[in-house]
Coordinates of C-alpha atoms and ligand atoms in Angstrom, one line a residue:
M10 CA 70.5 88.7 110.2
K11 CA 70.8 91.4 107.2
E12 CA 72.1 91.1 103.9
I13 CA 73.0 93.9 101.0
Q14 CA 72.7 92.2 97.1
S15 CA 75.5 94.1 95.8
N16 CA 77.1 93.5 92.2
I17 CA 80.9 93.2 92.6
N18 CA 81.8 93.7 97.2
I19 CA 85.6 94.9 97.6
V20 CA 87.7 93.6 100.3
G21 CA 90.1 95.6 101.6
G22 CA 89.5 99.3 101.2
G23 CA 92.8 100.5 100.8
L24 CA 94.6 102.7 98.0
I25 CA 93.5 99.6 95.4
G26 CA 90.6 98.4 96.9
A27 CA 89.5 102.7 97.0
S28 CA 90.7 103.0 93.8
I29 CA 88.2 99.9 92.1
A30 CA 85.3 101.1 94.2
Y31 CA 86.1 104.9 92.6
S32 CA 86.2 103.3 88.9
L33 CA 83.2 101.5 89.2
S34 CA 81.3 103.9 90.2
K35 CA 82.1 106.0 87.2
L36 CA 80.4 103.4 85.7
G37 CA 77.1 102.6 87.2
T38 CA 77.7 99.4 89.2
K39 CA 76.6 98.1 92.4
V40 CA 79.5 98.7 95.3
V41 CA 80.3 97.5 98.7
I42 CA 84.0 98.2 100.0
L43 CA 84.3 95.7 103.2
E44 CA 87.7 97.0 105.8
Q45 CA 88.8 95.6 108.8
K46 CA 89.8 99.1 110.4
A47 CA 88.1 101.4 112.3
K48 CA 86.3 104.2 110.6
F49 CA 88.6 106.0 107.6
N50 CA 90.4 109.4 109.5
H51 CA 93.6 110.7 107.0
K52 CA 94.7 112.8 110.3
K53 CA 94.2 109.1 111.9
I54 CA 96.3 106.6 109.1
L55 CA 99.5 105.6 110.5
D56 CA 100.9 104.6 106.5
K57 CA 103.5 107.7 106.5
R58 CA 104.7 106.9 103.1
T59 CA 104.6 108.3 99.6
T60 CA 103.9 107.3 96.1
A61 CA 105.8 107.5 93.0
I62 CA 102.6 107.4 90.3
S63 CA 103.7 106.7 87.3
E64 CA 102.3 109.0 83.4
G65 CA 100.4 106.1 82.8
T66 CA 98.7 105.4 86.2
K67 CA 97.7 109.7 86.5
K68 CA 95.8 108.6 82.6
F69 CA 93.9 106.4 83.9
L70 CA 93.0 109.0 86.8
E71 CA 92.8 111.9 84.9
E72 CA 90.3 109.3 82.8
I73 CA 87.8 108.2 86.3
N74 CA 87.7 112.0 86.6
I75 CA 90.2 111.8 90.5
W76 CA 93.5 112.8 89.1
K77 CA 92.8 117.0 88.9
E78 CA 91.8 116.6 92.9
I79 CA 95.1 114.4 93.2
G80 CA 98.0 116.5 91.3
N81 CA 97.0 118.8 93.3
Y82 CA 99.3 117.2 96.3
A83 CA 100.7 115.9 93.5
E84 CA 105.3 116.6 93.2
P85 CA 106.6 116.0 89.2
I86 CA 109.4 114.3 88.9
K87 CA 111.7 115.9 85.9
K88 CA 115.0 114.2 86.2
I89 CA 116.3 110.6 88.1
Q90 CA 119.3 110.2 88.9
I91 CA 121.0 107.0 89.3
I92 CA 124.0 107.0 91.2
D93 CA 125.7 103.5 91.6
R94 CA 127.7 104.1 95.2
N95 CA 130.0 106.7 94.1
Q96 CA 129.8 110.3 92.1
S97 CA 131.0 109.1 88.8
N98 CA 129.4 106.0 88.0
K99 CA 126.0 108.0 87.1
I100 CA 123.0 107.8 84.6
Y101 CA 120.5 110.5 84.5
F102 CA 116.7 110.3 83.3
D103 CA 114.5 112.7 82.0
N104 CA 111.8 114.0 80.4
Q105 CA 112.5 115.4 77.1
R106 CA 111.2 112.7 74.3
R107 CA 107.9 112.2 75.5
K108 CA 107.5 116.0 77.4
S109 CA 106.3 115.0 80.1
N110 CA 107.2 114.1 83.3
L111 CA 109.3 111.3 84.5
G112 CA 106.4 110.8 88.2
Y113 CA 104.5 112.7 90.9
I114 CA 105.6 111.9 93.7
V115 CA 101.5 111.9 96.5
K116 CA 101.6 111.3 100.7
N117 CA 99.7 108.3 101.0
E118 CA 97.2 110.5 103.1
F119 CA 96.0 112.0 101.1
I120 CA 95.3 109.4 97.6
L121 CA 93.0 107.4 100.6
D122 CA 91.8 111.0 101.3
I123 CA 90.7 112.3 98.2
L124 CA 89.4 108.5 97.2
Y125 CA 86.8 108.3 100.2
R126 CA 86.0 111.3 100.7
K127 CA 84.6 110.9 96.6
L128 CA 83.6 107.3 97.6
K129 CA 80.9 109.4 100.5
E130 CA 79.0 110.5 97.9
Q131 CA 78.3 108.4 95.5
N132 CA 75.1 107.0 96.1
N133 CA 75.6 103.7 94.8
V134 CA 79.0 102.9 97.4
K135 CA 78.3 102.2 101.1
I136 CA 81.4 101.8 102.8
F137 CA 81.3 98.9 105.9
N138 CA 84.6 100.1 107.8
N139 CA 85.1 98.0 111.4
V140 CA 83.8 94.5 109.9
R141 CA 84.7 91.4 110.5
L142 CA 85.1 88.7 107.8
E143 CA 83.9 85.4 108.0
D144 CA 82.2 83.1 105.7
I145 CA 82.6 83.1 102.0
F146 CA 80.3 80.5 100.5
Y147 CA 78.3 80.4 97.4
E148 CA 74.7 80.0 95.9
D149 CA 74.0 79.3 92.1
N150 CA 75.6 81.7 90.9
R151 CA 76.2 84.0 93.6
I152 CA 79.1 85.3 96.2
I153 CA 78.4 85.4 99.5
S154 CA 80.8 86.7 102.0
K155 CA 79.8 86.8 105.9
Q156 CA 80.5 88.9 108.6
N157 CA 80.1 90.1 112.6
N158 CA 76.3 91.0 111.2
F159 CA 75.7 91.1 108.0
F160 CA 75.6 88.8 104.4
V161 CA 77.4 91.2 100.9
N162 CA 75.5 89.0 98.8
S163 CA 77.3 89.4 94.8
N164 CA 78.0 88.7 91.5
L165 CA 81.6 89.3 91.9
L166 CA 84.5 89.3 94.8
L167 CA 87.3 91.6 95.1
A168 CA 89.8 90.7 97.3
S169 CA 91.5 93.6 97.2
D170 CA 92.9 92.8 101.4
G171 CA 96.9 93.1 100.6
K172 CA 100.2 91.5 100.2
N173 CA 98.9 89.5 103.3
S174 CA 95.5 88.6 102.2
S175 CA 93.2 86.8 104.4
I176 CA 90.9 86.0 101.2
R177 CA 94.0 84.0 99.8
K178 CA 94.6 82.0 102.7
I179 CA 90.8 80.7 102.9
F180 CA 90.6 79.3 99.4
K181 CA 94.4 78.6 99.4
T182 CA 95.7 80.1 95.9
P183 CA 99.2 79.6 95.5
I184 CA 101.7 81.6 95.7
Y185 CA 105.5 82.2 94.7
S186 CA 107.7 84.2 97.5
K187 CA 110.5 85.8 98.2
D188 CA 111.6 87.5 101.5
Y189 CA 114.8 89.2 101.3
K190 CA 115.4 89.6 105.2
K191 CA 115.5 93.1 104.9
K192 CA 113.7 96.3 105.4
A193 CA 113.1 98.8 104.5
I194 CA 112.4 102.8 106.8
V195 CA 111.1 105.5 105.3
I196 CA 112.0 108.7 106.4
N197 CA 109.8 112.7 105.2
F198 CA 112.2 115.2 107.0
Y199 CA 112.6 119.1 105.7
H200 CA 116.3 119.7 104.6
S201 CA 117.8 123.5 103.1
K202 CA 119.0 123.0 99.3
N203 CA 116.1 123.1 97.1
H204 CA 115.9 119.5 95.7
N205 CA 114.1 121.2 91.5
N206 CA 112.1 118.0 90.3
I207 CA 114.8 115.3 90.7
A208 CA 115.6 112.7 92.8
F209 CA 117.9 110.2 93.3
E210 CA 118.2 105.9 93.5
F211 CA 121.9 105.1 94.9
F212 CA 123.3 102.0 95.6
F213 CA 124.7 100.3 97.8
N214 CA 125.9 96.9 98.8
N215 CA 123.4 96.6 101.1
G216 CA 120.2 98.3 99.1
P217 CA 119.2 100.9 97.0
L218 CA 118.1 104.5 98.7
A219 CA 115.6 106.5 97.4
I220 CA 115.7 110.7 97.7
L221 CA 111.8 111.2 96.5
P222 CA 111.1 115.4 95.5
M223 CA 107.4 115.7 98.1
Q224 CA 105.9 119.2 97.9
K225 CA 106.7 122.4 100.2
N226 CA 105.3 122.2 103.2
K227 CA 104.6 126.5 103.6
N228 CA 108.7 127.2 103.1
Y229 CA 110.5 124.3 104.1
F230 CA 111.9 121.8 101.2
Q231 CA 110.2 118.6 102.3
S232 CA 111.6 115.3 100.9
S233 CA 111.5 111.1 101.5
I234 CA 113.8 108.0 101.8
V235 CA 112.6 105.3 100.7
W236 CA 116.7 103.1 102.2
T237 CA 116.0 99.8 102.3
N238 CA 118.7 98.2 104.6
T239 CA 119.9 95.0 107.1
N240 CA 117.3 94.5 109.1
E241 CA 120.0 94.7 112.0
F242 CA 120.7 97.9 110.1
I243 CA 117.3 99.3 110.7
N244 CA 117.5 97.9 113.8
S245 CA 120.4 99.6 115.4
L246 CA 119.4 103.3 112.7
L247 CA 115.5 103.0 114.7
S248 CA 117.7 103.2 117.4
L249 CA 119.4 105.9 117.6
D250 CA 118.5 109.7 118.0
D251 CA 117.0 111.3 115.0
N252 CA 120.9 114.3 115.3
K253 CA 121.9 111.3 115.1
I254 CA 120.2 109.2 112.3
I255 CA 120.3 112.7 110.1
S256 CA 124.1 112.8 110.3
I257 CA 124.3 109.2 108.6
L258 CA 122.1 110.0 107.0
N259 CA 123.4 113.6 105.9
K260 CA 127.0 111.7 105.2
K261 CA 124.8 108.8 102.6
I262 CA 123.3 112.4 100.3
K263 CA 125.8 113.8 99.4
G264 CA 124.4 118.0 99.4
S265 CA 122.5 116.3 97.1
I266 CA 119.3 118.2 98.4
G267 CA 122.1 120.4 100.2
E268 CA 121.6 118.9 104.3
I269 CA 119.1 117.1 106.3
N270 CA 117.2 119.8 109.3
K271 CA 114.6 117.8 110.4
I272 CA 113.1 114.7 110.8
I273 CA 109.2 114.3 110.4
T274 CA 108.2 110.3 110.0
K275 CA 110.4 107.6 110.1
Q276 CA 108.7 104.3 110.1
T277 CA 109.5 100.5 108.8
F278 CA 107.6 98.0 106.1
P279 CA 109.7 94.1 106.2
L280 CA 110.9 93.9 102.7
K281 CA 109.0 90.0 100.6
A282 CA 108.1 89.2 97.6
H283 CA 105.2 87.0 96.3
L284 CA 103.3 86.2 93.3
N285 CA 99.9 84.3 92.8
S286 CA 100.3 81.3 91.7
K287 CA 96.2 82.6 90.0
F288 CA 94.6 86.2 90.2
F289 CA 91.4 84.5 90.3
E290 CA 89.0 81.3 92.4
K291 CA 85.3 80.8 91.6
R292 CA 83.9 84.2 90.7
I293 CA 86.9 86.3 92.4
V294 CA 89.2 88.8 91.5
Y295 CA 92.3 89.5 93.7
L296 CA 93.8 92.9 92.6
G297 CA 96.8 94.3 94.4
D298 CA 99.2 92.8 97.1
S299 CA 97.0 90.4 97.6
A300 CA 98.1 89.3 93.6
H301 CA 101.6 90.6 93.6
S302 CA 103.9 92.7 95.7
F303 CA 107.9 93.3 94.9
H304 CA 110.5 94.9 96.2
P305 CA 110.2 98.9 96.0
I306 CA 113.5 99.4 94.7
A307 CA 111.2 101.1 91.2
G308 CA 108.0 102.5 93.1
Q309 CA 105.4 100.4 90.9
G310 CA 103.9 98.0 93.2
W311 CA 100.8 100.0 93.4
N312 CA 101.5 101.2 89.9
L313 CA 101.0 98.0 88.9
G314 CA 98.8 97.1 90.7
M315 CA 96.2 100.5 89.3
K316 CA 97.0 98.2 85.9
D317 CA 94.8 95.4 88.2
V318 CA 92.1 98.2 88.5
E319 CA 92.4 99.9 85.4
S320 CA 91.9 96.8 83.4
L321 CA 89.0 95.2 85.1
Y322 CA 87.0 98.6 85.3
N323 CA 87.9 98.0 81.3
L324 CA 86.8 94.1 82.2
V325 CA 83.4 95.8 83.0
K326 CA 82.5 98.6 81.1
K327 CA 82.5 95.3 78.3
Y328 CA 80.4 93.1 80.0
N329 CA 78.7 96.3 81.1
S330 CA 77.5 96.6 77.6
L331 CA 77.2 92.9 76.0
G332 CA 74.5 92.6 78.2
L333 CA 76.5 89.9 79.9
E334 CA 76.5 88.0 83.7
L335 CA 79.9 89.3 85.3
G336 CA 81.7 87.2 87.5
D337 CA 81.5 84.2 85.4
E338 CA 85.1 81.6 84.1
I339 CA 84.7 82.9 81.4
F340 CA 85.2 87.4 83.5
C341 CA 87.6 85.7 85.6
K342 CA 90.0 84.7 83.2
E343 CA 90.2 87.3 81.1
F344 CA 91.9 89.4 84.1
Q345 CA 94.0 86.6 84.8
K346 CA 94.7 87.0 80.7
D347 CA 95.4 90.9 81.1
N348 CA 97.3 91.2 84.1
F349 CA 99.2 88.0 84.9
F350 CA 102.3 88.3 82.5
K351 CA 102.5 91.9 84.3
A352 CA 104.1 90.8 87.8
Y353 CA 105.6 88.1 87.5
R354 CA 108.0 90.4 84.9
L355 CA 107.5 93.1 87.4
Y356 CA 108.5 90.5 90.1
Q357 CA 111.8 89.1 88.2
I358 CA 113.3 93.1 87.1
T359 CA 112.2 93.7 90.6
D360 CA 114.2 90.6 91.5
K361 CA 117.0 90.3 89.5
V362 CA 117.6 94.9 89.4
D363 CA 118.6 93.9 93.3
S364 CA 120.6 91.4 93.3
I365 CA 123.3 93.3 89.8
F366 CA 123.4 95.7 92.7
K367 CA 123.6 94.6 95.2
F368 CA 127.0 92.5 94.6
D369 CA 130.5 93.8 95.7
N370 CA 133.1 92.3 94.0
S371 CA 135.6 94.0 91.5
I372 CA 133.9 91.0 88.4
F373 CA 130.9 92.9 89.2
N374 CA 131.9 96.7 90.0
H375 CA 133.8 96.5 86.4
A376 CA 130.6 95.4 84.8
R377 CA 128.1 97.1 86.8
F378 CA 130.0 100.2 85.7
S379 CA 131.1 99.9 81.9
A380 CA 126.4 99.2 82.1
I381 CA 125.5 102.2 83.6
N382 CA 128.3 103.9 81.3
L383 CA 126.6 101.7 78.4
I384 CA 123.1 103.2 79.5
E385 CA 124.4 106.9 79.8
R386 CA 125.5 106.7 76.2
S387 CA 123.0 105.0 74.7
K388 CA 119.5 107.1 73.9
K389 CA 117.6 103.8 73.2
I390 CA 118.1 102.3 76.2
K391 CA 117.4 105.1 78.7
N392 CA 114.3 105.6 77.1
K393 CA 113.1 102.1 76.8
I394 CA 113.6 102.7 80.7
S395 CA 111.9 106.2 81.4
D396 CA 109.0 104.4 79.3
F397 CA 109.0 101.8 82.3
A398 CA 109.6 104.0 84.9
M399 CA 106.4 105.4 83.8
G400 CA 104.0 103.5 83.0
V401 CA 103.6 103.7 79.3
N402 CA 105.4 99.9 78.1
Ligands
LIG510 C1 108.2 101.1 101.6 C2 107.5 101.0 100.6 C3 107.5 101.7 99.1 C4 106.4 101.7 98.4 N1 107.2 102.9 97.4 C5 105.2 102.6 95.8 C6 106.1 103.7 94.9 O1 106.6 105.2 95.6 N2 105.2 103.2 93.7 C7 104.7 102.6 94.5 O2 102.9 102.2 93.4 N3 104.1 101.7 95.6 C8 104.7 101.3 95.9 N4 105.0 100.5 96.8 C9 103.4 99.6 97.5 C10 102.7 100.1 97.4 O3 102.6 99.8 98.6 C11 101.6 99.0 97.6 O4 101.1 98.3 96.4 C12 100.2 99.3 97.5 O5 99.5 99.6 98.8 C13 99.6 98.1 97.3 O6 97.9 98.5 98.6 P1 96.9 97.4 98.5 O7 95.4 98.5 98.3 O8 96.3 96.8 97.4 O9 96.5 96.9 99.9 P2 96.9 97.4 101.4 O10 97.3 99.0 101.5 O11 98.3 96.2 102.7 O12 95.5 97.5 101.3 C14 94.9 96.6 102.0 C15 93.5 96.9 103.3 O13 93.1 96.3 102.8 C16 93.0 96.0 103.8 N5 92.0 94.2 104.5 C17 93.1 94.2 105.1 N6 93.2 91.9 105.7 C18 91.2 92.6 105.3 C19 90.1 92.1 105.7 N7 89.6 90.4 106.0 N8 88.3 92.3 105.3 C20 88.7 93.9 105.3 N9 89.6 94.8 105.2 C21 91.0 94.1 105.3 C22 93.5 96.4 105.8 O14 93.2 96.5 106.7 C23 93.8 97.4 104.2 O15 93.0 99.1 104.7 C24 106.0 100.6 98.8 C25 105.9 100.0 99.4 C26 106.6 99.7 99.9 C27 106.4 98.7 101.6

């Protein structure tokens, strides 16, 4: 059977796998990507979500020279309005202090399309689609993956195979996990009024509803809603026709972007979060959702995965400059040291924010009302929260 030699073998070619492959290709590293899905074609991508890209992620995308292309499809978020139940209880965030945007909304299919187009131009990257991973084993200081009809022999294997990582299952890496027993529905739609680059987040007791500003499509104002609610509610919402869904949504969003007039796509995602107890095994590093996944309340999952990517990129750069071998135990432990705590912190923050907003009794409502008032009046706290959303702290 054919054996392919590489420095790094990347299992999973989603948003994180494609990003790390592209970053490493810039360092001259020989990379193989194994993706289980059929040949990449953005018109066939089923993921209709958008991603809120933070300022921190944008900076890294600039460093690896790909932001220019992605930026063409990005709609800036200039302000964020947080609304707790009723319109009078609000917090406004903007970008006055740092004179930059709070984030950028891009369709996932565009990010992947650009990454794959650029990857195909790199001669140190080999992409294999339709791959079925069968086994992983070691020979001296190499790690070898066996697929349907070929082997990949490398120094290091990167597991970027998503939240249900098959590599994590093969190695029985323990995880902490939480099933919120809820779903997020993502609806892309046209609406009547300009969003003016404002993102809205309404907190209802069954979960948050975010409105994310998208680029105009021809002459149509376009946005995306991410609404978390109980499984029963989302299932019954989906059983309705689009006109009924539109009238429910219009009541919820209270004219913030005018009236919704057409639904373009709708998709649901089960809400589960997890954190691997460690981010490595022998000659394996977990990146992105294979290492951690979160409640999407803060829109930070991919952004944190991109911190993993940046950290791995810097580690490979350092090892290359020192002439050290990639993927040994010290390498893997250094990656863990740089990234585990950030993920643990986000896991805790997203989980706690969800709990704070869901309680609906007079004591909690009063406490929340006071806290929101305090945040709205305190520049210092607001700046800290904006820095967190921008991924620059
Ligand atoms: C509703 C919702 C909204 C979100 N919004 C945001 C947001 O605004 N901002 C943000 O930062 N994050 C957001 N996130 C999180 C973000 O989408 C994820 O963190 C990100 O997509 C993870 O990318 P990934 O490449 O790690 O995993 P995935 O996208 O799951 O990719 C994994 C890839 O590995 C492949 N694969 C799996 N097993 C194998 C195998 N055995 N062999 C080969 N290939 C394999 C899969 O086919 C897939 O292509 C959101 C999440 C949800 C649910």
